[in-house]
Short mmCIF file of C-alpha atoms in Angstrom, two decimals:
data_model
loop_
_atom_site.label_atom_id
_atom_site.label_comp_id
_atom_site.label_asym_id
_atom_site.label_seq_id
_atom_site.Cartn_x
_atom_site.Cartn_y
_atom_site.Cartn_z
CA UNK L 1 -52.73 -59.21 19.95
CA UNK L 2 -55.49 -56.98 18.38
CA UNK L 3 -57.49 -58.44 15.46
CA UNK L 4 -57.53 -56.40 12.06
CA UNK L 5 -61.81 -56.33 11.62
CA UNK L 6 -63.23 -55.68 8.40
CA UNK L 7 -66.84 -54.67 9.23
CA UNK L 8 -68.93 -53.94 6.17
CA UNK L 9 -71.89 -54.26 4.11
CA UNK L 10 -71.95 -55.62 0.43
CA UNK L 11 -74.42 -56.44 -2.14
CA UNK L 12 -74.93 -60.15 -3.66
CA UNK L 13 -72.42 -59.45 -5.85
CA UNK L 14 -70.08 -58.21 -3.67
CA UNK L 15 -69.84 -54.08 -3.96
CA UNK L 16 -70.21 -52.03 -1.15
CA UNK L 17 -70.88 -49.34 -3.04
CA UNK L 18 -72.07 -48.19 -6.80
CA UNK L 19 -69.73 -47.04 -9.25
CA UNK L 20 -69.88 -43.61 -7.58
CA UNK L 21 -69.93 -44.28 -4.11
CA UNK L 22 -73.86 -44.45 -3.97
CA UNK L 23 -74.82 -46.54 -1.10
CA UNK L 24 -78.66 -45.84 -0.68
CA UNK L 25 -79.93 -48.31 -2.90
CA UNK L 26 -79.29 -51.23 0.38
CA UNK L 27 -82.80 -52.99 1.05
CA UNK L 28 -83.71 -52.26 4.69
CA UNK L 29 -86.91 -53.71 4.90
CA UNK L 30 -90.08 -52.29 5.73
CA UNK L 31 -90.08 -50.09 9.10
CA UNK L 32 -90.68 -52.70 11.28
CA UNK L 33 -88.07 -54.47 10.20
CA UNK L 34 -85.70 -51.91 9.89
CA UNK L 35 -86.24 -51.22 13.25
CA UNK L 36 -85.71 -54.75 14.15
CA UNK L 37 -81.98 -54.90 12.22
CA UNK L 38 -80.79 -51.46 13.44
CA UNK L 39 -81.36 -52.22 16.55
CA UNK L 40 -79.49 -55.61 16.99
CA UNK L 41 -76.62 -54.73 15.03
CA UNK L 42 -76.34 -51.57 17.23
CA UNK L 43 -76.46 -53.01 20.05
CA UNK L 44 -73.76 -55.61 18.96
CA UNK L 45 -71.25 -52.49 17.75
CA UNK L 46 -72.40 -49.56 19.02
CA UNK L 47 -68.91 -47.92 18.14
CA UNK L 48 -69.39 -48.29 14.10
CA UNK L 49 -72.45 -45.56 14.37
CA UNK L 50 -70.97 -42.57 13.54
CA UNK L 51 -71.54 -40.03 16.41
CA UNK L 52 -73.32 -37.58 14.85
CA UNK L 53 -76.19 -40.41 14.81
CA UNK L 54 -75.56 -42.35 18.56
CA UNK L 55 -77.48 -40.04 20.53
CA UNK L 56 -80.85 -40.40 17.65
CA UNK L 57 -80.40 -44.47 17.79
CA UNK L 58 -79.97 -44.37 21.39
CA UNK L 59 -76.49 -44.82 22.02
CA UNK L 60 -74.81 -41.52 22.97
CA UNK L 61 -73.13 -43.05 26.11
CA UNK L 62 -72.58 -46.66 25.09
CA UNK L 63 -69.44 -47.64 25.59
CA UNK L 64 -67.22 -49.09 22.63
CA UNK L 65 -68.02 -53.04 22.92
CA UNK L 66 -65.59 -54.12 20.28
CA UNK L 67 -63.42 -51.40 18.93
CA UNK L 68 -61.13 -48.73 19.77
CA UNK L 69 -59.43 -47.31 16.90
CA UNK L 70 -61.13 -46.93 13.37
CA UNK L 71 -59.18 -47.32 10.12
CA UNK L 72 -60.36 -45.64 6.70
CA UNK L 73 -59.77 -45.13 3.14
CA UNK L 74 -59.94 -41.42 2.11
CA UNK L 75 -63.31 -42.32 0.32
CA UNK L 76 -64.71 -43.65 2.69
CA UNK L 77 -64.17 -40.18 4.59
CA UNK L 78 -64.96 -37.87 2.02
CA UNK L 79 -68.82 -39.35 2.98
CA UNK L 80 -67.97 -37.60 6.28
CA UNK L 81 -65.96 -34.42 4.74
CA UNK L 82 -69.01 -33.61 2.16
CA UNK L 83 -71.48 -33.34 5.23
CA UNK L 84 -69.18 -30.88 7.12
CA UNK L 85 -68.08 -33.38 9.45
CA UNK L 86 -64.17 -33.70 9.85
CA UNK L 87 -64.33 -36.69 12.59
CA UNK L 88 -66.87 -38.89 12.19
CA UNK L 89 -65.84 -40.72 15.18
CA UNK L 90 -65.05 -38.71 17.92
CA UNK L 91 -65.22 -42.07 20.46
CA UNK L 92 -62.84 -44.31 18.04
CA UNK L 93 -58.80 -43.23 17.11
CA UNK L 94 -59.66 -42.22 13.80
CA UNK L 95 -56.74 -43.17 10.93
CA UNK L 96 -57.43 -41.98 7.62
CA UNK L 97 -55.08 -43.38 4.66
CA UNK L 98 -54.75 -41.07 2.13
CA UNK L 99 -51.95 -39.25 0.01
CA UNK L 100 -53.58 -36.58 -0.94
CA UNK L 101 -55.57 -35.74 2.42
CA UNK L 102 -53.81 -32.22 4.31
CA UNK L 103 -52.22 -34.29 7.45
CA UNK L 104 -54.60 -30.89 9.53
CA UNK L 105 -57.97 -31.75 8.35
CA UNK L 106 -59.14 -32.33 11.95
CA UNK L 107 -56.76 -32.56 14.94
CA UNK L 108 -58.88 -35.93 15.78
CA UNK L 109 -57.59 -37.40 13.02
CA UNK L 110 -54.39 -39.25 11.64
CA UNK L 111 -53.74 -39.27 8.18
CA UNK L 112 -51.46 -41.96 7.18
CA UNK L 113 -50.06 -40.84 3.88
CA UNK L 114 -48.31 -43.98 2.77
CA UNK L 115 -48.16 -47.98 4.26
CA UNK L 116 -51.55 -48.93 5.67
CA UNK L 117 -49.63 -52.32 6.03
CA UNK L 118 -47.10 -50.91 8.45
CA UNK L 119 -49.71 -48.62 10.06
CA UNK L 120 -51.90 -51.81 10.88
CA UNK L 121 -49.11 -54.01 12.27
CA UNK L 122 -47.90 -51.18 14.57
CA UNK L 123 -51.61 -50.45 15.56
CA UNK L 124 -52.12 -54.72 16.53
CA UNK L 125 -48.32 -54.69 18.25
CA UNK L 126 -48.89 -51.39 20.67
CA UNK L 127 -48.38 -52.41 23.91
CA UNK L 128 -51.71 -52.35 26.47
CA UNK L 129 -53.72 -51.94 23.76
CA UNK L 130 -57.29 -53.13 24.37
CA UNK L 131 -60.00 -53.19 22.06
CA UNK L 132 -59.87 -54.30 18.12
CA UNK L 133 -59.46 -52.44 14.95
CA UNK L 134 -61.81 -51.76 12.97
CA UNK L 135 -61.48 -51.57 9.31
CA UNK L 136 -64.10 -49.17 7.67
CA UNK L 137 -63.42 -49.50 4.20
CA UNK L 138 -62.62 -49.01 1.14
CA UNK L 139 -62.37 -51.42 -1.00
CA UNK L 140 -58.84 -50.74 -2.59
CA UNK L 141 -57.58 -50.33 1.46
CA UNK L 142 -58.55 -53.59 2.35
CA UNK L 143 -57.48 -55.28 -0.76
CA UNK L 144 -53.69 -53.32 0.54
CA UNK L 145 -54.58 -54.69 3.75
CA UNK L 146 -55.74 -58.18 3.40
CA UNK L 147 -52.49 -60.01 4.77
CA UNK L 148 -53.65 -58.29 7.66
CA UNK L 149 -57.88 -58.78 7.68
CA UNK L 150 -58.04 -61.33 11.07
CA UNK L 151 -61.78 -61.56 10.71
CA UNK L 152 -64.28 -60.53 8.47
CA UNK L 153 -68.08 -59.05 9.12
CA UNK L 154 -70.22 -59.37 6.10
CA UNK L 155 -73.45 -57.43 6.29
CA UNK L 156 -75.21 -58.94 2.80
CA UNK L 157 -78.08 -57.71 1.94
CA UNK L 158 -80.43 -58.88 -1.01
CA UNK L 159 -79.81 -56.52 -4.06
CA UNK L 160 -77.06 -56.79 -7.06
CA UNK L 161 -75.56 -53.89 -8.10
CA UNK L 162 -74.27 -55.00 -11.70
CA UNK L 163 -70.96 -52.53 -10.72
CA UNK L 164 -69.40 -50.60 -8.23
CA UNK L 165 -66.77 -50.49 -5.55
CA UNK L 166 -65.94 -54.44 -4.70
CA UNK L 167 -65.34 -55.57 -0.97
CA UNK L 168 -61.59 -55.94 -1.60
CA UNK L 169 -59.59 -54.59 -4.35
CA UNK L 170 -56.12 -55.93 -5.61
CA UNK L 171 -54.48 -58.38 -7.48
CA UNK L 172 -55.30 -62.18 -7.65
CA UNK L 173 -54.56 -63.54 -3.65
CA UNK L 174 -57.51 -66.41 -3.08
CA UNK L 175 -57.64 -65.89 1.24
CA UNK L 176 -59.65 -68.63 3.02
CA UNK L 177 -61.70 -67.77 5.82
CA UNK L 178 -63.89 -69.80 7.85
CA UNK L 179 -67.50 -68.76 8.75
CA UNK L 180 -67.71 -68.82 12.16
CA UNK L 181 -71.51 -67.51 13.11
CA UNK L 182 -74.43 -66.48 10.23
CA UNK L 183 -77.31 -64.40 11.50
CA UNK L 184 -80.33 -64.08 9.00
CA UNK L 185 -82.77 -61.29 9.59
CA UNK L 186 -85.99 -60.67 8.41
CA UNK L 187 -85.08 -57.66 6.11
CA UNK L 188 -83.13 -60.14 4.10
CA UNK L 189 -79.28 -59.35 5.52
CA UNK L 190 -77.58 -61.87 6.55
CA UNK L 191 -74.91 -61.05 8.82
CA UNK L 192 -71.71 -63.26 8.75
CA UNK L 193 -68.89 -63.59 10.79
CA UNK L 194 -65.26 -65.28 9.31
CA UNK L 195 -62.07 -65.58 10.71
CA UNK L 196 -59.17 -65.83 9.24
CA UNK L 197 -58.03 -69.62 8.95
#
């Protein structure tokens, strides 16, 4: 069966964004380094750079390695919307959960209006389906979908943000997950992957 994926980077106190969806305060490193990060982590999932970037990083025919269908809060794809761009990821199924969304915004895209819980399960139970999910974010979507989070990609890197939008959002549900691989990089991120005990 396909694995729910939440794929994401946080702070050190766990937001993965400020309290109004700022993001570009994330250390990077100098250039070099950078460079260095951008590179593996592309090359690991090429599919999470949005397409309007894969052909600048070097990717505009690499094929999805991990993922074939992208799930999203409607915050997460207003980043998208405000640019101009109505589907961020051409090369991914693109779901968008949202009640307030218009179901037309791009013919590219789903909008799920209600029940990201039965949207995921039907996504992991279609039949010949290959590649993962990937869950994009937000926050308040995967604290709605955390029964179903299989595994968990942690991109930490070294700043607190004092507030903000945390990594999962809901009520009081302590999940254990085990670390399964930790990758440290130079810029200070730390890459971890946990799956779901």
């Amino acid at each position: 069966m396909r694995k729910l994926v939440y794929y994401i980077g946080v702070t050190l106190d766990g937001r993965i964004a400020g309290p109004g969806g700022e993001f570009g305060f994330f250390p990077q490193g100098d250039e070099q380094q950078a460079a260095a990060y951008s590179t593996w982590v592309n090359a690991l999932y090429p599919e999470t750079v949005p397409t309007a970037y894969r052909t600048a990083v070097g990717l505009a025919k690499a094929p999805n390695r991990r993922f074939d269908t992208v799930v999203m809060g409607l915050g997460t794809y207003r980043l998208s919307l405000d640019n101009g761009v109505t589907s961020p990821y051409t090369h991914l199924r693109q779901y968008v959960v949202s009640s307030t969304l218009k179901p037309d915004t791009d013919p590219a895209v789903t909008v799920v209006a209600g029940d990201p819980l039965g949207l995921v399960r039907e996504l992991k139970g279609e039949s010949g389906a290959g590649q993962d999910i990937w869950l994009c974010g937000g926050g308040r979507l995967a604290g709605s979908l955390l029964p179903e989070i299989d595994e968990l990609l942690i991109k930490t890197y070294p700043v607190v943000a004092g507030s903000g939008i945390p990594v999962v959002e809901g009520d009081f549900d302590p999940t254990v997950f085990d670390v399964a691989e930790r990758t440290a990089f130079p810029n200070g991120v730390t890459l971890t992957r946990l799956t779901r005990r």
